[in-house]
Amino acid sequence: MTPPPGDLSKIQEILLGGTKFLLTSHARPDGDSLGSQLALGRALSQLGKDVRIVNKDQIPELYHFLPGLETIEILPETDSLVDAVVVLECSSLSRTEVSGLNSETIVNIDHHPGNTMYGTINWVDESACACTELVFELIEGLGAELTPDIATNLYVGTLTDTGSFRYSNITARTFEICRRLAETGIDLAAIAASVYTNGSIGRLRLTGRLLDRMKLEHNNQIAVLSVDSAMLQEIGCDWDDMEGIVNLPLAARNVRVSILVRETNAGLRVSLRSKTGTNVRNAALAFGGGGHINAAGLTIEKPGPKSLDTIISRIKFAISDSEE
Ligand code: AMP
Ligand code: MN
């Protein structure tokens, strides 16, 4: 889907015409949400704008190397005394989990299918591999300079949302943008090392424990990993250390879908990942969640003894529906 041509230019007009902006994204931030916000924040500051970035949740340690990270305010609510609120990489306004986002102008920039189009202006392009791809285009359109700090943030969003350039959402455009980012002189290997080879020993032990206890269903096509806070405590980890572990079972040839179940105070948080050809988004939607075709999630606030079985049944259905 190419963006309706009016939207990008309208967003540029709003950003160039105003002076004060508030940027936000979804709760439980990831590389794409942080990279998108920090890159756009820096570009707007460069243009002399007054920018605040407000997020609901603490930033996972893994992302503490991102330039400008200290500028993010962690708040459950905010005022919106700004010319526009810009919501990046967020499929619905409620997923920000920040209250008080009631500016007259809300700009919605995202790449999730099923975005609820909550903005006064919506630029939703499902064909973008990451929201950072859209932010790159926006920054260019604004005439801001692509500095190494901005490039680092954009690269991290792209690297993480494409599973290190492995998912079907990558295109020639992804690499064209990365070429431009690389030209700023950023150290691509150092960035990848910060993301992928800088975890804690606890995380490594947790990975071992989870894989050791992995359950396989449906002729080894479905892998289920389960974790609760007692396990984390015993190993000396926290929820942040879980980042990316859900993808590991997909390394096996037969596994088509990986399910990670987190038993938290807020209920069962379930992450779904699948190989190309199997759609887990519809399964997530069936339980009130959402996401992408190969990476989706849902939360069951009041789980019962059969909750997981019901999800697995729905995943079996998704597998039988897979393209061969
Ligand atoms: P996660 O497994 O939490 O990394 O999420 C994978 C994808 O699913 C992301 O694109 C999220 O935006 C989406 N997602 C996760 N949980 C939910 C939810 N409860 N509702 C809607 N989308 C979700
Ligand atoms: Mn994304």
mmCIF file of C-alpha atoms and ligand atoms in Angstrom:
data_model
loop_
_atom_site.group_PDB
_atom_site.id
_atom_site.type_symbol
_atom_site.label_atom_id
_atom_site.label_comp_id
_atom_site.label_asym_id
_atom_site.label_seq_id
_atom_site.Cartn_x
_atom_site.Cartn_y
_atom_site.Cartn_z
ATOM 1 C CA MET A 1 0.000 0.000 0.000
ATOM 2 C CA THR A 2 1.531 3.336 -0.981
ATOM 3 C CA PRO A 3 0.636 6.168 1.364
ATOM 4 C CA PRO A 4 -2.137 8.422 0.143
ATOM 5 C CA PRO A 5 -0.029 11.270 -1.273
ATOM 6 C CA GLY A 6 -1.802 13.968 0.773
ATOM 7 C CA ASP A 7 -0.985 12.537 4.193
ATOM 8 C CA LEU A 8 2.772 12.929 4.263
ATOM 9 C CA SER A 9 2.673 16.485 2.969
ATOM 10 C CA LYS A 10 -0.076 17.390 5.436
ATOM 11 C CA ILE A 11 2.047 15.996 8.286
ATOM 12 C CA GLN A 12 5.036 18.013 7.082
ATOM 13 C CA GLU A 13 2.874 21.114 7.018
ATOM 14 C CA ILE A 14 1.738 20.534 10.615
ATOM 15 C CA LEU A 15 5.254 19.884 11.867
ATOM 16 C CA LEU A 16 6.858 22.784 10.013
ATOM 17 C CA GLY A 17 4.025 25.165 10.929
ATOM 18 C CA GLY A 18 3.906 24.405 14.668
ATOM 19 C CA THR A 19 6.417 24.965 17.459
ATOM 20 C CA LYS A 20 5.541 22.513 20.232
ATOM 21 C CA PHE A 21 5.051 18.770 19.848
ATOM 22 C CA LEU A 22 4.536 15.713 21.979
ATOM 23 C CA LEU A 23 5.727 12.352 20.655
ATOM 24 C CA THR A 24 4.608 8.997 21.993
ATOM 25 C CA SER A 25 4.237 5.324 21.097
ATOM 26 C CA HIS A 26 2.999 2.016 22.481
ATOM 27 C CA ALA A 27 3.567 0.777 26.046
ATOM 28 C CA ARG A 28 6.397 -1.776 26.574
ATOM 29 C CA PRO A 29 8.665 -0.031 24.064
ATOM 30 C CA ASP A 30 10.693 -1.909 21.454
ATOM 31 C CA GLY A 31 13.423 -0.959 18.988
ATOM 32 C CA ASP A 32 11.040 0.398 16.373
ATOM 33 C CA SER A 33 8.955 2.492 18.762
ATOM 34 C CA LEU A 34 12.053 3.977 20.413
ATOM 35 C CA GLY A 35 14.009 4.461 17.192
ATOM 36 C CA SER A 36 11.051 6.176 15.520
ATOM 37 C CA GLN A 37 10.392 8.554 18.408
ATOM 38 C CA LEU A 38 14.020 9.453 19.065
ATOM 39 C CA ALA A 39 14.835 10.001 15.382
ATOM 40 C CA LEU A 40 11.827 12.231 14.769
ATOM 41 C CA GLY A 41 12.396 13.997 18.103
ATOM 42 C CA ARG A 42 15.978 14.838 17.139
ATOM 43 C CA ALA A 43 14.978 16.014 13.673
ATOM 44 C CA LEU A 44 12.312 18.329 15.081
ATOM 45 C CA SER A 45 14.731 19.727 17.704
ATOM 46 C CA GLN A 46 17.204 20.384 14.917
ATOM 47 C CA LEU A 47 14.514 22.464 13.192
ATOM 48 C CA GLY A 48 14.139 24.551 16.373
ATOM 49 C CA LYS A 49 10.966 22.866 17.617
ATOM 50 C CA ASP A 50 10.122 22.221 21.238
ATOM 51 C CA VAL A 51 9.704 18.458 21.612
ATOM 52 C CA ARG A 52 8.650 16.179 24.469
ATOM 53 C CA ILE A 53 8.675 12.395 24.241
ATOM 54 C CA VAL A 54 6.375 10.636 26.709
ATOM 55 C CA ASN A 55 6.154 6.850 27.149
ATOM 56 C CA LYS A 56 4.288 4.770 29.679
ATOM 57 C CA ASP A 57 6.919 2.129 30.446
ATOM 58 C CA GLN A 58 10.577 2.071 31.426
ATOM 59 C CA ILE A 59 13.008 1.507 28.563
ATOM 60 C CA PRO A 60 14.560 -1.999 28.492
ATOM 61 C CA GLU A 61 18.265 -1.855 29.325
ATOM 62 C CA LEU A 62 19.080 -3.291 25.921
ATOM 63 C CA TYR A 63 18.117 0.033 24.334
ATOM 64 C CA HIS A 64 19.934 2.315 26.752
ATOM 65 C CA PHE A 65 22.630 2.966 24.137
ATOM 66 C CA LEU A 66 20.221 4.783 21.810
ATOM 67 C CA PRO A 67 21.230 8.429 21.324
ATOM 68 C CA GLY A 68 18.821 10.752 23.102
ATOM 69 C CA LEU A 69 17.262 8.085 25.267
ATOM 70 C CA GLU A 70 17.541 10.278 28.375
ATOM 71 C CA THR A 71 15.080 12.732 26.829
ATOM 72 C CA ILE A 72 12.187 10.267 27.133
ATOM 73 C CA GLU A 73 9.830 11.027 30.024
ATOM 74 C CA ILE A 74 8.231 7.970 31.611
ATOM 75 C CA LEU A 75 4.735 9.079 32.641
ATOM 76 C CA PRO A 76 1.295 7.432 32.785
ATOM 77 C CA GLU A 77 -0.393 10.719 31.934
ATOM 78 C CA THR A 78 0.453 14.011 30.326
ATOM 79 C CA ASP A 79 -1.060 17.309 29.285
ATOM 80 C CA SER A 80 -1.356 17.938 25.571
ATOM 81 C CA LEU A 81 -0.613 21.664 25.513
ATOM 82 C CA VAL A 82 1.122 21.333 22.161
ATOM 83 C CA ASP A 83 0.424 22.051 18.515
ATOM 84 C CA ALA A 84 0.168 18.340 17.779
ATOM 85 C CA VAL A 85 0.586 14.947 19.400
ATOM 86 C CA VAL A 86 2.504 12.575 17.107
ATOM 87 C CA VAL A 87 1.848 8.901 17.826
ATOM 88 C CA LEU A 88 4.357 6.583 16.194
ATOM 89 C CA GLU A 89 4.226 2.797 15.648
ATOM 90 C CA CYS A 90 1.022 2.370 17.603
ATOM 91 C CA SER A 91 -2.063 0.614 16.249
ATOM 92 C CA SER A 92 -4.566 2.256 18.617
ATOM 93 C CA LEU A 93 -4.407 5.268 20.905
ATOM 94 C CA SER A 94 -5.152 3.131 23.976
ATOM 95 C CA ARG A 95 -1.997 1.044 23.373
ATOM 96 C CA THR A 96 0.067 4.091 24.393
ATOM 97 C CA GLU A 97 -1.387 3.540 27.900
ATOM 98 C CA VAL A 98 -0.706 7.253 28.387
ATOM 99 C CA SER A 99 -3.737 9.326 29.347
ATOM 100 C CA GLY A 100 -4.326 12.965 28.461
ATOM 101 C CA LEU A 101 -3.464 12.700 24.762
ATOM 102 C CA ASN A 102 -6.313 14.950 23.737
ATOM 103 C CA SER A 103 -4.705 17.542 21.483
ATOM 104 C CA GLU A 104 -6.886 18.867 18.668
ATOM 105 C CA THR A 105 -4.333 17.508 16.231
ATOM 106 C CA ILE A 106 -3.227 13.911 16.538
ATOM 107 C CA VAL A 107 -0.857 12.598 13.889
ATOM 108 C CA ASN A 108 -0.873 8.800 13.539
ATOM 109 C CA ILE A 109 2.164 7.292 11.778
ATOM 110 C CA ASP A 110 2.262 3.499 11.735
ATOM 111 C CA HIS A 111 2.770 0.292 9.766
ATOM 112 C CA HIS A 112 0.523 -2.148 11.675
ATOM 113 C CA PRO A 113 -2.326 -3.735 9.762
ATOM 114 C CA GLY A 114 -5.609 -2.976 11.511
ATOM 115 C CA ASN A 115 -4.527 0.447 12.778
ATOM 116 C CA THR A 116 -7.711 2.041 14.106
ATOM 117 C CA MET A 117 -7.097 5.347 12.284
ATOM 118 C CA TYR A 118 -7.458 7.308 15.520
ATOM 119 C CA GLY A 119 -5.580 10.388 14.272
ATOM 120 C CA THR A 120 -6.822 13.607 12.793
ATOM 121 C CA ILE A 121 -4.203 12.747 10.176
ATOM 122 C CA ASN A 122 -3.362 9.091 9.567
ATOM 123 C CA TRP A 123 -0.356 7.843 7.635
ATOM 124 C CA VAL A 124 -0.518 4.083 7.882
ATOM 125 C CA ASP A 125 1.577 2.119 5.420
ATOM 126 C CA GLU A 126 1.493 -1.635 6.014
ATOM 127 C CA SER A 127 4.133 -2.189 3.367
ATOM 128 C CA ALA A 128 6.772 -0.431 5.478
ATOM 129 C CA CYS A 129 9.151 -2.921 7.142
ATOM 130 C CA ALA A 130 9.287 -0.732 10.236
ATOM 131 C CA CYS A 131 7.843 2.571 11.353
ATOM 132 C CA THR A 132 11.391 3.920 11.098
ATOM 133 C CA GLU A 133 11.062 3.522 7.314
ATOM 134 C CA LEU A 134 8.207 6.060 7.383
ATOM 135 C CA VAL A 135 10.069 8.324 9.792
ATOM 136 C CA PHE A 136 13.061 8.333 7.419
ATOM 137 C CA GLU A 137 10.819 9.596 4.641
ATOM 138 C CA LEU A 138 9.242 12.196 6.914
ATOM 139 C CA ILE A 139 12.609 13.498 8.129
ATOM 140 C CA GLU A 140 13.774 13.852 4.528
ATOM 141 C CA GLY A 141 10.590 15.695 3.651
ATOM 142 C CA LEU A 142 11.079 18.079 6.572
ATOM 143 C CA GLY A 143 14.518 18.954 5.255
ATOM 144 C CA ALA A 144 16.289 17.962 8.497
ATOM 145 C CA GLU A 145 19.863 16.734 8.310
ATOM 146 C CA LEU A 146 20.354 12.987 8.623
ATOM 147 C CA THR A 147 22.881 13.001 11.485
ATOM 148 C CA PRO A 148 24.625 9.856 12.817
ATOM 149 C CA ASP A 149 22.420 10.005 15.952
ATOM 150 C CA ILE A 150 19.244 10.033 13.880
ATOM 151 C CA ALA A 151 20.644 7.310 11.609
ATOM 152 C CA THR A 152 21.491 5.090 14.602
ATOM 153 C CA ASN A 153 17.927 5.292 15.880
ATOM 154 C CA LEU A 154 16.448 4.598 12.465
ATOM 155 C CA TYR A 155 18.808 1.679 11.913
ATOM 156 C CA VAL A 156 17.895 0.039 15.228
ATOM 157 C CA GLY A 157 14.176 0.211 14.426
ATOM 158 C CA THR A 158 14.793 -1.351 11.021
ATOM 159 C CA LEU A 159 17.218 -3.992 12.279
ATOM 160 C CA THR A 160 14.910 -5.189 15.067
ATOM 161 C CA ASP A 161 11.566 -5.003 13.228
ATOM 162 C CA THR A 162 12.906 -7.040 10.314
ATOM 163 C CA GLY A 163 14.431 -9.695 12.611
ATOM 164 C CA SER A 164 17.888 -8.659 11.351
ATOM 165 C CA PHE A 165 16.745 -8.437 7.725
ATOM 166 C CA ARG A 166 15.131 -11.872 7.709
ATOM 167 C CA TYR A 167 11.371 -11.251 7.552
ATOM 168 C CA SER A 168 9.176 -10.988 4.498
ATOM 169 C CA ASN A 169 8.619 -7.278 5.188
ATOM 170 C CA ILE A 170 12.060 -6.387 3.781
ATOM 171 C CA THR A 171 12.224 -4.809 0.332
ATOM 172 C CA ALA A 172 14.688 -3.015 -1.899
ATOM 173 C CA ARG A 173 13.538 0.155 -0.163
ATOM 174 C CA THR A 174 14.677 -1.225 3.216
ATOM 175 C CA PHE A 175 18.202 -1.572 1.891
ATOM 176 C CA GLU A 176 18.079 1.741 0.053
ATOM 177 C CA ILE A 177 17.265 3.478 3.350
ATOM 178 C CA CYS A 178 19.945 1.483 5.172
ATOM 179 C CA ARG A 179 22.466 2.519 2.529
ATOM 180 C CA ARG A 180 21.643 6.158 3.301
ATOM 181 C CA LEU A 181 21.916 5.495 7.040
ATOM 182 C CA ALA A 182 25.282 3.758 6.588
ATOM 183 C CA GLU A 183 26.570 6.735 4.603
ATOM 184 C CA THR A 184 26.344 8.889 7.739
ATOM 185 C CA GLY A 185 29.293 6.855 9.050
ATOM 186 C CA ILE A 186 27.492 4.962 11.824
ATOM 187 C CA ASP A 187 29.146 1.732 12.986
ATOM 188 C CA LEU A 188 26.671 -0.919 11.822
ATOM 189 C CA ALA A 189 28.511 -3.806 13.483
ATOM 190 C CA ALA A 190 28.722 -1.979 16.820
ATOM 191 C CA ILE A 191 24.988 -1.263 16.716
ATOM 192 C CA ALA A 192 24.175 -4.905 15.970
ATOM 193 C CA ALA A 193 26.505 -5.959 18.796
ATOM 194 C CA SER A 194 24.709 -3.632 21.243
ATOM 195 C CA VAL A 195 21.394 -5.198 20.303
ATOM 196 C CA TYR A 196 22.345 -8.881 20.007
ATOM 197 C CA THR A 197 25.495 -9.640 21.987
ATOM 198 C CA ASN A 198 25.135 -7.483 25.061
ATOM 199 C CA GLY A 199 22.602 -9.427 27.141
ATOM 200 C CA SER A 200 22.998 -10.590 30.727
ATOM 201 C CA ILE A 201 24.185 -14.029 31.832
ATOM 202 C CA GLY A 202 20.780 -14.353 33.510
ATOM 203 C CA ARG A 203 19.119 -13.994 30.130
ATOM 204 C CA LEU A 204 21.293 -16.766 28.734
ATOM 205 C CA ARG A 205 20.347 -19.056 31.633
ATOM 206 C CA LEU A 206 16.701 -18.144 31.232
ATOM 207 C CA THR A 207 16.890 -19.036 27.541
ATOM 208 C CA GLY A 208 18.333 -22.428 28.459
ATOM 209 C CA ARG A 209 15.627 -23.087 31.028
ATOM 210 C CA LEU A 210 12.817 -22.065 28.672
ATOM 211 C CA LEU A 211 14.087 -24.154 25.770
ATOM 212 C CA ASP A 212 14.671 -27.115 28.062
ATOM 213 C CA ARG A 213 11.033 -26.948 29.180
ATOM 214 C CA MET A 214 9.654 -26.168 25.723
ATOM 215 C CA LYS A 215 6.531 -28.138 24.845
ATOM 216 C CA LEU A 216 5.899 -29.265 21.296
ATOM 217 C CA GLU A 217 2.425 -29.768 19.893
ATOM 218 C CA HIS A 218 0.774 -30.680 16.628
ATOM 219 C CA ASN A 219 3.494 -32.916 15.237
ATOM 220 C CA ASN A 220 6.276 -30.526 16.390
ATOM 221 C CA GLN A 221 4.776 -27.652 14.424
ATOM 222 C CA ILE A 222 3.877 -25.582 17.499
ATOM 223 C CA ALA A 223 6.420 -24.746 20.219
ATOM 224 C CA VAL A 224 5.216 -23.396 23.554
ATOM 225 C CA LEU A 225 7.487 -21.563 26.011
ATOM 226 C CA SER A 226 6.106 -20.584 29.412
ATOM 227 C CA VAL A 227 7.536 -18.284 32.047
ATOM 228 C CA ASP A 228 6.281 -16.797 35.299
ATOM 229 C CA SER A 229 7.770 -14.323 37.744
ATOM 230 C CA ALA A 230 8.895 -17.105 40.122
ATOM 231 C CA MET A 231 11.137 -18.535 37.378
ATOM 232 C CA LEU A 232 12.564 -15.090 36.628
ATOM 233 C CA GLN A 233 13.246 -14.459 40.282
ATOM 234 C CA GLU A 234 14.958 -17.793 40.750
ATOM 235 C CA ILE A 235 17.306 -17.127 37.830
ATOM 236 C CA GLY A 236 17.755 -13.443 38.653
ATOM 237 C CA CYS A 237 16.151 -11.945 35.540
ATOM 238 C CA ASP A 238 13.332 -9.562 34.827
ATOM 239 C CA TRP A 239 10.716 -9.353 32.072
ATOM 240 C CA ASP A 240 13.056 -7.269 29.877
ATOM 241 C CA ASP A 241 15.358 -10.263 29.578
ATOM 242 C CA MET A 242 12.646 -12.067 27.569
ATOM 243 C CA GLU A 243 13.083 -9.839 24.495
ATOM 244 C CA GLY A 244 13.473 -11.946 21.332
ATOM 245 C CA ILE A 245 13.468 -15.360 23.055
ATOM 246 C CA VAL A 246 10.096 -16.186 21.458
ATOM 247 C CA ASN A 247 11.804 -16.352 18.070
ATOM 248 C CA LEU A 248 14.269 -19.108 18.990
ATOM 249 C CA PRO A 249 12.049 -22.185 18.453
ATOM 250 C CA LEU A 250 11.516 -21.105 14.832
ATOM 251 C CA ALA A 251 15.129 -22.165 14.223
ATOM 252 C CA ALA A 252 13.905 -25.769 14.064
ATOM 253 C CA ARG A 253 12.780 -26.954 10.630
ATOM 254 C CA ASN A 254 9.437 -28.385 11.724
ATOM 255 C CA VAL A 255 8.307 -25.558 13.990
ATOM 256 C CA ARG A 256 5.918 -23.191 12.220
ATOM 257 C CA VAL A 257 4.605 -21.223 15.183
ATOM 258 C CA SER A 258 6.238 -20.273 18.462
ATOM 259 C CA ILE A 259 4.106 -19.261 21.432
ATOM 260 C CA LEU A 260 5.545 -17.529 24.475
ATOM 261 C CA VAL A 261 3.250 -17.377 27.499
ATOM 262 C CA ARG A 262 4.084 -14.947 30.288
ATOM 263 C CA GLU A 263 2.122 -15.363 33.502
ATOM 264 C CA THR A 264 2.092 -11.787 34.810
ATOM 265 C CA ASN A 265 0.035 -9.852 37.373
ATOM 266 C CA ALA A 266 -1.939 -8.407 34.477
ATOM 267 C CA GLY A 267 -2.894 -11.891 33.225
ATOM 268 C CA LEU A 268 -1.468 -14.106 30.509
ATOM 269 C CA ARG A 269 0.600 -12.162 27.991
ATOM 270 C CA VAL A 270 0.998 -14.256 24.893
ATOM 271 C CA SER A 271 3.437 -13.582 22.053
ATOM 272 C CA LEU A 272 3.009 -15.392 18.753
ATOM 273 C CA ARG A 273 5.639 -15.728 16.028
ATOM 274 C CA SER A 274 5.340 -17.672 12.795
ATOM 275 C CA LYS A 275 7.271 -18.518 9.684
ATOM 276 C CA THR A 276 6.294 -16.985 6.355
ATOM 277 C CA GLY A 277 3.046 -18.535 5.140
ATOM 278 C CA THR A 278 1.369 -18.967 8.517
ATOM 279 C CA ASN A 279 -0.788 -16.111 9.783
ATOM 280 C CA VAL A 280 -0.855 -15.637 13.566
ATOM 281 C CA ARG A 281 -2.412 -12.197 13.441
ATOM 282 C CA ASN A 282 -5.928 -13.580 12.999
ATOM 283 C CA ALA A 283 -5.453 -15.871 15.976
ATOM 284 C CA ALA A 284 -4.375 -12.884 18.088
ATOM 285 C CA LEU A 285 -7.379 -10.886 16.883
ATOM 286 C CA ALA A 286 -9.698 -13.722 17.919
ATOM 287 C CA PHE A 287 -8.583 -13.136 21.524
ATOM 288 C CA GLY A 288 -8.749 -9.346 21.401
ATOM 289 C CA GLY A 289 -5.048 -8.884 20.534
ATOM 290 C CA GLY A 290 -3.388 -7.837 17.299
ATOM 291 C CA GLY A 291 -0.095 -7.337 15.506
ATOM 292 C CA HIS A 292 1.435 -8.451 12.240
ATOM 293 C CA ILE A 293 0.925 -11.633 10.208
ATOM 294 C CA ASN A 294 4.124 -13.248 11.543
ATOM 295 C CA ALA A 295 4.413 -11.432 14.901
ATOM 296 C CA ALA A 296 1.350 -10.856 17.011
ATOM 297 C CA GLY A 297 0.302 -10.782 20.623
ATOM 298 C CA LEU A 298 -2.630 -10.892 22.990
ATOM 299 C CA THR A 299 -3.425 -10.608 26.672
ATOM 300 C CA ILE A 300 -5.891 -12.749 28.591
ATOM 301 C CA GLU A 301 -6.669 -10.761 31.696
ATOM 302 C CA LYS A 302 -8.510 -13.488 33.582
ATOM 303 C CA PRO A 303 -7.069 -16.782 32.372
ATOM 304 C CA GLY A 304 -8.740 -20.077 33.121
ATOM 305 C CA PRO A 305 -7.242 -23.585 33.062
ATOM 306 C CA LYS A 306 -8.184 -24.031 29.375
ATOM 307 C CA SER A 307 -6.975 -20.642 28.067
ATOM 308 C CA LEU A 308 -3.730 -21.952 26.616
ATOM 309 C CA ASP A 309 -5.415 -24.969 25.012
ATOM 310 C CA THR A 310 -7.906 -22.667 23.314
ATOM 311 C CA ILE A 311 -5.093 -20.569 21.899
ATOM 312 C CA ILE A 312 -3.240 -23.670 20.696
ATOM 313 C CA SER A 313 -6.406 -24.916 18.954
ATOM 314 C CA ARG A 314 -6.690 -21.604 17.148
ATOM 315 C CA ILE A 315 -3.035 -21.856 16.096
ATOM 316 C CA LYS A 316 -3.616 -25.366 14.714
ATOM 317 C CA PHE A 317 -6.338 -23.845 12.595
ATOM 318 C CA ALA A 318 -3.887 -21.162 11.392
ATOM 319 C CA ILE A 319 -1.413 -23.896 10.431
ATOM 320 C CA SER A 320 -3.986 -25.881 8.500
ATOM 321 C CA ASP A 321 -4.746 -22.648 6.670
ATOM 322 C CA SER A 322 -1.054 -22.060 5.787
ATOM 323 C CA GLU A 323 0.129 -21.686 2.252
ATOM 324 C CA GLU A 324 2.281 -24.636 1.333
HETATM 325 P P1 AMP B 1 5.011 -8.851 21.212
HETATM 326 O O1 AMP B 1 4.811 -10.318 21.140
HETATM 327 O O2 AMP B 1 4.524 -8.249 22.492
HETATM 328 O O3 AMP B 1 6.409 -8.460 20.846
HETATM 329 O O4 AMP B 1 4.082 -8.233 20.094
HETATM 330 C C1 AMP B 1 4.169 -8.592 18.741
HETATM 331 C C2 AMP B 1 3.247 -7.730 17.913
HETATM 332 O O5 AMP B 1 1.905 -7.913 18.338
HETATM 333 C C3 AMP B 1 3.519 -6.251 18.020
HETATM 334 O O6 AMP B 1 3.376 -5.694 16.741
HETATM 335 C C4 AMP B 1 2.464 -5.716 18.936
HETATM 336 O O7 AMP B 1 2.076 -4.459 18.549
HETATM 337 C C5 AMP B 1 1.307 -6.709 18.737
HETATM 338 N N1 AMP B 1 0.600 -6.950 20.001
HETATM 339 C C6 AMP B 1 1.076 -7.561 21.109
HETATM 340 N N2 AMP B 1 0.156 -7.625 22.093
HETATM 341 C C7 AMP B 1 -0.956 -7.016 21.605
HETATM 342 C C8 AMP B 1 -2.261 -6.744 22.140
HETATM 343 N N3 AMP B 1 -2.626 -7.116 23.367
HETATM 344 N N4 AMP B 1 -3.128 -6.088 21.329
HETATM 345 C C9 AMP B 1 -2.788 -5.705 20.082
HETATM 346 N N5 AMP B 1 -1.587 -5.949 19.522
HETATM 347 C C10 AMP B 1 -0.671 -6.595 20.254
HETATM 348 MN MN MN B 2 7.166 -1.814 14.195
#
